[in-house]
Coordinates of C-alpha atoms in Angstrom, one line a residue:
X1 CA -0.2 0.2 -0.1
X2 CA 2.8 2.4 1.0
X3 CA 4.8 2.2 -2.8
X4 CA 0.9 2.7 -4.2
X5 CA 1.0 6.1 -2.1
X6 CA 3.8 7.0 -3.3
X7 CA 4.1 6.2 -6.8
X8 CA 2.5 9.5 -8.0
X9 CA 3.7 11.6 -5.2
X10 CA 7.1 13.8 -5.5
X11 CA 6.7 13.9 -1.5
X12 CA 9.7 12.3 1.1
X13 CA 7.2 9.7 2.8
X14 CA 8.5 11.9 6.3
X15 CA 6.4 14.5 4.9
X16 CA 2.9 12.6 4.6
X17 CA 0.6 12.3 7.3
X18 CA -2.5 10.0 7.2
X19 CA -5.4 11.1 9.0
X20 CA -8.1 9.1 10.5
X21 CA -11.6 11.0 9.9
X22 CA -14.2 11.0 12.5
X23 CA -16.4 9.4 10.0
X24 CA -14.5 6.2 9.4
X25 CA -15.5 3.5 11.4
X26 CA -12.9 1.3 13.1
X27 CA -14.2 -1.0 16.0
X28 CA -14.9 -4.0 13.5
X29 CA -11.5 -4.1 11.9
X30 CA -9.2 -2.4 14.5
X31 CA -6.6 -4.9 13.7
X32 CA -6.5 -4.7 10.5
X33 CA -5.8 -1.0 10.0
X34 CA -3.4 -1.7 13.0
X35 CA -1.3 -3.5 10.1
X36 CA -2.4 -0.7 7.4
X37 CA -0.7 1.3 10.3
X38 CA 2.6 -0.5 11.1
X39 CA 2.8 -0.4 7.2
X40 CA 2.7 3.3 6.8
X41 CA 5.3 3.8 9.5
X42 CA 7.9 1.6 8.0
X43 CA 7.5 3.5 4.6
X44 CA 8.4 6.6 7.1
X45 CA 5.1 7.9 6.9
X46 CA 3.1 9.3 10.4
X47 CA -0.2 8.7 11.5
X48 CA -2.9 11.7 12.7
X49 CA -5.9 10.8 14.1
X50 CA -8.7 13.8 13.5
X51 CA -11.3 15.6 15.5
X52 CA -10.7 14.0 18.4
X53 CA -13.8 14.5 20.8
X54 CA -16.4 13.7 18.5
X55 CA -17.8 11.4 16.3
X56 CA -15.6 7.7 16.4
X57 CA -12.5 10.3 17.2
X58 CA -12.3 8.2 21.3
X59 CA -9.5 7.4 23.3
X60 CA -9.4 3.7 23.0
X61 CA -8.5 4.3 19.6
X62 CA -6.0 7.1 20.3
X63 CA -4.4 4.3 22.8
X64 CA -4.5 1.5 20.3
X65 CA -3.1 3.2 17.6
X66 CA -0.9 5.3 19.4
X67 CA -1.1 8.5 16.6
X68 CA 1.5 10.7 16.0
X69 CA -0.8 13.8 16.0
X70 CA -4.2 14.2 17.2
X71 CA -6.3 16.7 16.2
X72 CA -8.9 18.0 18.9
X73 CA -12.1 19.2 17.9
X74 CA -13.0 22.8 17.0
X75 CA -15.9 22.3 19.9
X76 CA -13.3 22.8 22.7
X77 CA -11.7 25.7 21.3
X78 CA -14.7 28.2 20.4
X79 CA -14.4 30.7 22.7
X80 CA -12.1 28.8 24.8
X81 CA -10.9 32.2 27.0
X82 CA -14.1 32.7 28.2
X83 CA -14.8 28.7 29.3
X84 CA -13.3 27.7 31.9
X85 CA -14.7 24.3 31.6
X86 CA -13.4 23.9 28.0
X87 CA -9.6 24.9 29.3
X88 CA -10.2 22.4 31.4
X89 CA -10.9 19.2 29.3
X90 CA -7.5 20.2 27.3
X91 CA -5.7 20.2 30.0
X92 CA -7.0 16.8 31.0
X93 CA -6.3 15.9 27.0
X94 CA -2.6 17.5 27.0
X95 CA -1.8 15.0 29.9
X96 CA -3.0 12.4 28.0
X97 CA -0.7 13.6 25.1
X98 CA 1.9 14.4 26.6
X99 CA 2.3 10.6 28.4
X100 CA 1.7 8.9 25.1
X101 CA 4.3 11.2 23.3
X102 CA 1.7 12.5 20.9
X103 CA 1.6 16.3 19.1
X104 CA -1.5 18.0 19.6
X105 CA -3.3 19.8 16.9
X106 CA -5.7 22.9 17.7
X107 CA -8.5 23.1 15.2
X108 CA -10.9 25.8 14.7
X109 CA -8.8 28.4 15.7
X110 CA -10.9 31.4 14.3
X111 CA -10.0 34.6 16.8
X112 CA -6.5 36.0 17.8
X113 CA -8.1 35.6 22.0
X114 CA -8.9 31.9 21.3
X115 CA -4.9 31.7 19.2
X116 CA -3.4 33.6 22.4
X117 CA -4.8 30.6 24.5
X118 CA -3.7 27.6 22.3
X119 CA -0.3 29.9 22.9
X120 CA -0.6 30.0 26.4
X121 CA -1.5 25.9 26.4
X122 CA 1.7 25.3 24.8
X123 CA -0.3 23.5 22.0
X124 CA 2.8 23.8 18.8
X125 CA 0.0 23.5 16.1
X126 CA -3.1 25.4 15.1
X127 CA -5.6 25.3 11.9
X128 CA -8.5 27.9 11.5
X129 CA -9.7 30.0 9.7
X130 CA -8.1 32.8 11.9
X131 CA -4.5 31.6 10.7
X132 CA -5.0 30.7 7.3
X133 CA -8.2 29.8 4.4
X134 CA -7.5 26.2 3.2
X135 CA -6.0 26.4 -0.1
X136 CA -4.3 24.2 -2.6
X137 CA -1.7 26.5 -3.0
X138 CA 1.2 27.2 0.0
X139 CA 0.9 30.0 1.9
X140 CA 3.4 32.2 1.8
X141 CA 2.4 35.4 3.5
X142 CA 1.2 35.9 6.4
X143 CA -2.2 38.2 7.2
X144 CA -1.9 41.5 9.4
X145 CA -3.8 40.1 12.3
X146 CA -2.0 36.7 12.3
X147 CA 1.1 38.9 12.7
X148 CA 0.0 41.1 15.1
X149 CA -1.0 38.3 17.4
X150 CA 1.6 35.9 16.8
X151 CA 3.9 38.8 17.9
X152 CA 2.6 39.3 21.3
X153 CA 4.5 37.5 23.7
X154 CA 2.8 34.8 25.8
X155 CA 4.0 34.0 29.3
X156 CA 4.2 30.5 29.9
X157 CA 1.8 28.9 32.3
X158 CA 2.0 29.4 36.0
X159 CA 2.8 25.5 36.2
X160 CA 6.0 26.1 34.3
X161 CA 6.7 29.2 36.2
X162 CA 7.0 27.8 40.1
X163 CA 10.4 28.5 41.9
X164 CA 11.9 24.6 40.8
X165 CA 12.0 25.2 37.2
X166 CA 10.8 22.3 34.5
X167 CA 12.2 19.0 34.1
X168 CA 14.7 20.3 31.5
X169 CA 16.6 21.7 34.5
X170 CA 17.2 17.8 35.8
X171 CA 18.2 16.6 32.2
X172 CA 21.7 15.3 31.7
X173 CA 22.2 14.4 28.0
X174 CA 23.2 10.6 27.5
X175 CA 23.4 8.1 24.4
X176 CA 20.4 5.9 23.9
X177 CA 20.1 2.0 22.4
X178 CA 18.5 1.7 19.3
X179 CA 15.9 -1.2 19.3
X180 CA 16.1 -4.3 16.6
X181 CA 19.5 -2.6 16.0
X182 CA 22.0 -3.1 19.1
X183 CA 22.3 -5.7 21.5
X184 CA 23.6 -6.7 24.6
X185 CA 27.3 -6.4 24.0
X186 CA 26.5 -2.7 22.4
X187 CA 24.8 -1.8 25.6
X188 CA 27.6 -2.9 27.4
X189 CA 29.9 -1.0 25.3
X190 CA 27.7 1.9 26.5
X191 CA 28.3 1.6 30.0
X192 CA 31.6 1.3 29.7
X193 CA 32.9 4.1 27.2
X194 CA 30.4 6.7 29.9
X195 CA 31.3 5.5 33.0
X196 CA 28.8 8.2 35.0
X197 CA 25.9 6.8 32.9
X198 CA 23.2 5.3 35.3
X199 CA 21.2 3.9 32.9
X200 CA 20.7 3.8 28.9
X201 CA 17.4 4.7 27.2
X202 CA 15.4 2.2 24.0
X203 CA 14.3 4.0 21.8
X204 CA 12.2 3.2 18.8
X205 CA 13.6 4.0 14.9
X206 CA 11.6 7.0 15.3
X207 CA 13.5 8.2 18.1
X208 CA 10.9 7.4 20.9
X209 CA 11.6 6.2 23.9
X210 CA 10.4 2.2 24.4
X211 CA 12.0 1.5 27.6
X212 CA 15.9 1.7 30.4
X213 CA 17.9 -0.7 30.7
X214 CA 19.1 0.6 35.0
X215 CA 23.3 0.2 35.3
X216 CA 23.1 -2.0 38.2
X217 CA 20.4 -4.1 37.2
X218 CA 22.6 -5.3 34.0
X219 CA 25.9 -5.3 35.1
X220 CA 24.8 -7.8 37.5
X221 CA 23.3 -10.3 34.8
X222 CA 26.4 -9.7 32.8
X223 CA 28.2 -10.6 35.7
X224 CA 26.8 -13.8 36.1
X225 CA 29.0 -17.0 34.1
X226 CA 27.9 -17.6 30.6
X227 CA 26.0 -14.4 30.4
X228 CA 27.7 -12.6 27.9
X229 CA 28.3 -15.8 25.9
X230 CA 24.3 -16.4 25.9
X231 CA 22.8 -12.7 25.4
X232 CA 25.5 -10.7 24.4
X233 CA 24.2 -11.0 20.8
X234 CA 20.7 -10.6 21.5
X235 CA 18.5 -7.7 21.4
X236 CA 19.1 -4.7 23.8
X237 CA 15.4 -5.2 25.0
X238 CA 16.9 -8.4 26.8
X239 CA 16.9 -6.9 29.9
X240 CA 15.1 -4.3 30.0
X241 CA 12.1 -2.2 31.9
X242 CA 9.6 -1.9 29.3
X243 CA 7.9 1.1 32.1
X244 CA 9.9 3.8 32.5
X245 CA 9.1 7.2 33.7
X246 CA 8.6 9.1 30.6
X247 CA 8.8 13.7 31.4
X248 CA 8.4 15.9 28.8
X249 CA 11.6 18.5 29.8
X250 CA 8.8 21.3 29.8
X251 CA 6.5 20.2 32.7
X252 CA 7.3 21.6 36.2
X253 CA 9.2 19.9 38.8
X254 CA 5.8 20.6 41.4
X255 CA 4.0 18.5 38.9
X256 CA 6.3 15.8 38.7
X257 CA 6.0 15.5 42.9
X258 CA 3.5 12.6 42.2
X259 CA 6.4 10.9 41.2
X260 CA 7.8 10.6 44.7
X261 CA 4.8 9.0 46.0
X262 CA 3.3 6.6 43.2
X263 CA 3.6 2.9 43.9
X264 CA 6.5 2.2 41.4
X265 CA 9.9 2.9 43.2
X266 CA 11.6 2.0 40.5
X267 CA 12.5 5.3 39.4
X268 CA 15.2 6.3 42.0
X269 CA 17.1 3.4 40.8
X270 CA 16.3 3.8 36.5
X271 CA 15.2 7.7 36.7
X272 CA 13.6 9.6 34.4
X273 CA 14.0 9.4 30.7
X274 CA 13.4 13.3 29.7
X275 CA 11.1 13.9 26.2
X276 CA 10.8 16.4 23.6
X277 CA 7.6 16.2 21.9
X278 CA 7.8 12.6 22.6
X279 CA 11.0 11.8 21.5
X280 CA 14.1 11.2 23.7
X281 CA 16.5 14.1 24.8
X282 CA 18.6 12.7 27.8
X283 CA 18.2 10.9 30.9
X284 CA 17.2 12.3 34.5
X285 CA 18.3 10.7 37.8
X286 CA 15.9 9.7 40.9
X287 CA 18.3 11.4 43.3
X288 CA 17.7 14.7 41.0
X289 CA 14.6 14.7 41.2
X290 CA 14.0 14.5 45.2
X291 CA 16.6 17.1 45.7
X292 CA 14.9 19.1 43.4
X293 CA 11.6 19.0 44.6
X294 CA 12.7 18.7 47.9
X295 CA 14.6 22.2 47.6
X296 CA 10.8 24.0 46.0
X297 CA 9.4 22.5 48.7
X298 CA 11.6 24.5 51.0
X299 CA 12.0 27.5 49.1
X300 CA 8.1 27.8 48.8
X301 CA 7.3 27.4 52.3
X302 CA 9.9 29.8 53.5
X303 CA 8.5 32.5 51.5
X304 CA 4.4 30.9 52.4
X305 CA 2.1 32.1 54.7
X306 CA 1.5 30.1 57.8
X307 CA -2.2 30.0 58.0
X308 CA -3.0 30.0 54.0
X309 CA -0.1 28.2 52.8
X310 CA 0.0 30.7 49.9
X311 CA 2.6 32.9 48.6
X312 CA 3.8 35.8 50.2
X313 CA 5.4 38.9 49.2
X314 CA 8.4 37.6 47.8
X315 CA 7.0 35.5 45.5
X316 CA 4.1 38.2 44.5
X317 CA 7.4 40.5 43.9
X318 CA 8.9 38.0 41.6
X319 CA 5.7 36.9 39.4
X320 CA 4.9 40.6 38.3
X321 CA 8.5 41.0 37.9
X322 CA 7.7 37.7 35.3
X323 CA 4.9 39.0 33.8
X324 CA 6.8 42.8 33.2
X325 CA 9.5 40.5 31.2
X326 CA 6.8 38.2 29.3
X327 CA 5.0 42.1 28.4
X328 CA 2.0 40.3 29.4
X329 CA -1.1 42.1 30.0
X330 CA -2.8 41.3 33.5
X331 CA -5.0 42.7 36.4
X332 CA -3.8 43.0 40.0
X333 CA -6.5 43.0 42.7
X334 CA -5.2 44.0 46.2
X335 CA -8.0 42.8 48.8
X336 CA -8.7 42.8 52.4
X337 CA -12.0 42.4 54.2
X338 CA -14.2 45.4 56.0
X339 CA -14.8 45.1 59.7
X340 CA -12.4 42.0 60.2
X341 CA -10.8 44.1 63.3
X342 CA -13.6 43.6 65.6
X343 CA -14.8 40.1 64.4
X344 CA -11.5 38.8 65.7
X345 CA -11.5 40.6 68.8
X346 CA -15.3 39.8 69.6
X347 CA -15.4 35.8 68.1
X348 CA -10.9 35.8 69.3
X349 CA -8.3 34.9 66.9
X350 CA -9.2 31.4 66.4
X351 CA -12.9 32.6 64.3
X352 CA -10.9 35.0 62.7
X353 CA -8.3 32.8 61.4
X354 CA -12.0 30.8 59.9
X355 CA -12.8 33.9 58.1
X356 CA -9.3 34.4 56.4
X357 CA -9.1 30.8 55.4
X358 CA -13.0 31.9 54.3
X359 CA -11.3 34.4 52.0
X360 CA -8.3 32.1 50.9
X361 CA -10.3 29.1 49.3
X362 CA -13.2 31.5 47.4
X363 CA -10.5 33.2 45.7
X364 CA -8.3 29.8 45.0
X365 CA -11.8 28.5 43.5
X366 CA -12.3 31.3 41.1
X367 CA -9.0 31.4 39.9
X368 CA -7.5 29.9 37.1
X369 CA -4.5 28.1 38.8
X370 CA -2.4 28.0 35.0
X371 CA -3.2 31.3 34.3
X372 CA -3.7 33.0 37.7
X373 CA -1.8 34.1 40.7
X374 CA -2.9 33.7 44.1
X375 CA -0.9 35.6 47.0
X376 CA -1.6 36.2 51.0
X377 CA 0.3 39.4 52.0
X378 CA -0.5 38.8 55.9
X379 CA -3.3 39.1 58.1
X380 CA -6.9 40.1 55.8
X381 CA -5.1 41.3 52.7
X382 CA -4.5 39.4 49.6
X383 CA -3.1 40.2 46.2
X384 CA -3.9 38.2 43.0
X385 CA -2.6 38.8 39.5
X386 CA -5.0 37.6 37.0
X387 CA -4.7 37.2 33.5
X388 CA -7.8 35.3 32.7
X389 CA -9.8 37.5 30.2
X390 CA -13.1 37.7 32.0
X391 CA -11.1 38.6 35.6
X392 CA -13.5 41.1 36.3
X393 CA -16.9 38.8 36.5
X394 CA -14.4 36.0 38.4
X395 CA -13.3 38.9 41.0
X396 CA -17.2 39.9 41.7
X397 CA -18.0 36.3 41.5
X398 CA -15.9 35.9 44.5
X399 CA -17.2 39.5 46.2
X400 CA -20.4 37.9 46.0
X401 CA -19.8 34.2 47.3
X402 CA -17.8 36.0 50.1
X403 CA -19.6 38.3 51.5
X404 CA -22.4 35.3 51.7
X405 CA -20.0 32.4 53.3
X406 CA -18.6 35.4 55.9
X407 CA -22.0 35.7 57.4
X408 CA -22.3 31.8 58.8
X409 CA -19.0 32.5 61.1
X410 CA -21.3 34.5 63.3
X411 CA -22.9 33.2 66.1
X412 CA -27.3 33.1 65.8
X413 CA -27.2 37.0 67.5
X414 CA -24.7 37.8 65.5
X415 CA -26.9 37.3 62.4
X416 CA -29.8 38.4 63.3
X417 CA -28.5 41.9 64.2
X418 CA -27.0 42.1 60.6
X419 CA -23.7 42.6 62.6
X420 CA -22.2 43.0 66.3
X421 CA -21.3 45.5 69.0
X422 CA -17.3 46.3 69.6
X423 CA -15.0 48.9 70.3
X424 CA -13.6 50.9 66.9
X425 CA -10.0 51.9 67.0
X426 CA -10.9 54.9 69.6
X427 CA -12.3 52.6 71.9
X428 CA -15.5 53.3 71.7
X429 CA -18.6 51.0 71.4
X430 CA -20.3 50.7 68.3
X431 CA -21.9 48.9 65.6
X432 CA -20.2 47.1 63.0
X433 CA -21.7 45.4 59.9
X434 CA -21.1 42.1 58.8
X435 CA -16.9 41.1 57.3
X436 CA -17.1 41.7 53.5
X437 CA -14.9 42.1 50.8
X438 CA -13.5 44.6 49.0
X439 CA -10.6 44.4 46.3
X440 CA -8.9 47.6 44.2
X441 CA -7.8 45.9 40.6
X442 CA -5.5 47.8 38.8
X443 CA -5.1 47.0 34.7
X444 CA -1.8 46.4 33.5
X445 CA -0.5 47.1 29.9
X446 CA 3.7 46.9 29.9
X447 CA 4.1 47.2 26.7
X448 CA 2.7 51.1 27.5
X449 CA 4.9 51.6 29.9
X450 CA 9.0 51.9 30.6
X451 CA 10.7 51.0 33.3
X452 CA 7.9 49.8 35.4
X453 CA 9.2 47.8 38.5
X454 CA 7.0 45.0 40.8
X455 CA 7.0 48.1 43.8
X456 CA 5.6 50.9 41.2
X457 CA 2.6 48.0 40.5
X458 CA 2.4 46.9 43.7
X459 CA 2.5 50.7 45.5
X460 CA -0.5 52.2 43.2
X461 CA -2.5 48.8 43.4
X462 CA -2.1 49.6 47.3
X463 CA -3.6 53.0 46.6
X464 CA -6.3 51.7 44.8
X465 CA -7.2 49.3 47.3
X466 CA -7.4 52.3 50.1
X467 CA -9.6 54.2 47.7
X468 CA -12.3 51.1 48.2
X469 CA -11.7 51.1 52.1
X470 CA -12.1 55.2 52.6
X471 CA -14.9 54.9 50.3
X472 CA -16.9 51.9 51.4
X473 CA -16.8 50.5 48.5
X474 CA -16.4 46.8 46.8
X475 CA -14.5 46.9 44.1
X476 CA -12.8 49.5 42.2
X477 CA -11.0 49.5 38.8
X478 CA -8.1 51.8 37.7
X479 CA -5.6 51.3 34.7
X480 CA -2.3 52.3 35.7
X481 CA -1.0 54.6 33.6
X482 CA 3.0 54.8 34.6
X483 CA 2.2 57.2 37.6
X484 CA 2.9 57.4 40.7
X485 CA -0.7 57.2 41.7
X486 CA -2.7 56.2 38.8
X487 CA -5.4 57.7 37.6
X488 CA -9.9 56.8 37.7
X489 CA -11.0 55.5 34.6
X490 CA -14.2 54.8 35.3

């Protein structure tokens, strides 16, 4: 079949991708199709699964066919910038793709906003009318709107901005053994030539990892009598662990912490295989992973608020600096609680801590962990850095939910009275209504301002918060203009 496909084609086999569409019913012919795919791959072609998420494109087909590319249906990207559910579903699909070593294509990209989200999700391939209309001729020039969108820098997801960095920092360049070519004697030779190697990865003809050979285990086998004579010329897969831990180089150290508590602890001896778009890119030791995760957690604990465990002043400043460096538009929201001190005085610090924890939980629930950053300055002061396009709606939902939930922390009499009697800062008894959340929001466009410092942004946000406090308001929104004190825009 491959020879018939290539007969009248001037393309190289490696340039051809055979695509399965959602209309293809394959459940009754799975074995037949797998044989056909094997022939295509042997000829150097690749396989793509189209419109994943609809029709016949399902997870079982993905797992059994092992396509090099999976095209996610346009439904998931239509308005993704405004839809948290779609974003979460795409992230789940990306995790599967990462585990299986599959590249993802985003379909149906028709707006600059949707393209921006695709780039933030670190999806490398996309198609849609915004990128170009279908045409028989090769596109040689970008449209002005597309060119402008691609010129904008995108900040890396917060999962890749953790204090511990990414798996790329663990990577060690190391040679690999080729399945169906190299023998056990070849592996033995690699260990002799590279004395620091703790393991050797085994890859297929497409440079995709299929296993790992632990140096200690291999050496113990080879040291036994007659092993070399009996198995030396056998395939290198003889003593291979066929279920290695595969990690994409862009995965954060924080995301790798789950490996430490997994039931399979072979990674401590075998280490991890680092991949780039599903292909072999190096090795990492289990010891390095443990050390990096430990250092990351110590660093996080050092600057975290002891009550909420949220990042404190230093991580907040670092993240503001990162957003400014990336020239990423964002909103900084400074929130604190109205009437909190008298509540704390009347009900005690234990109930006051419950109120602070409630604030943290409500804020986190309405923020996107991949795009937004939640920090706790101290006491009842919180700072949220939002890059979600619907950040204003999120803040309004946070305020509404908190104000409703805060009432439940009062006793029956306090709820009946609508508040409590307590002394003010001057020692004068008076009535204080329920605790509420006030937020001062400042929108920042780094490209419109020069030489912005994180402390300038934080100071300006605090100024807006004071307007909320003194004006007895729930939300004030301003735009940062580069001045020490921003000007109200409405």
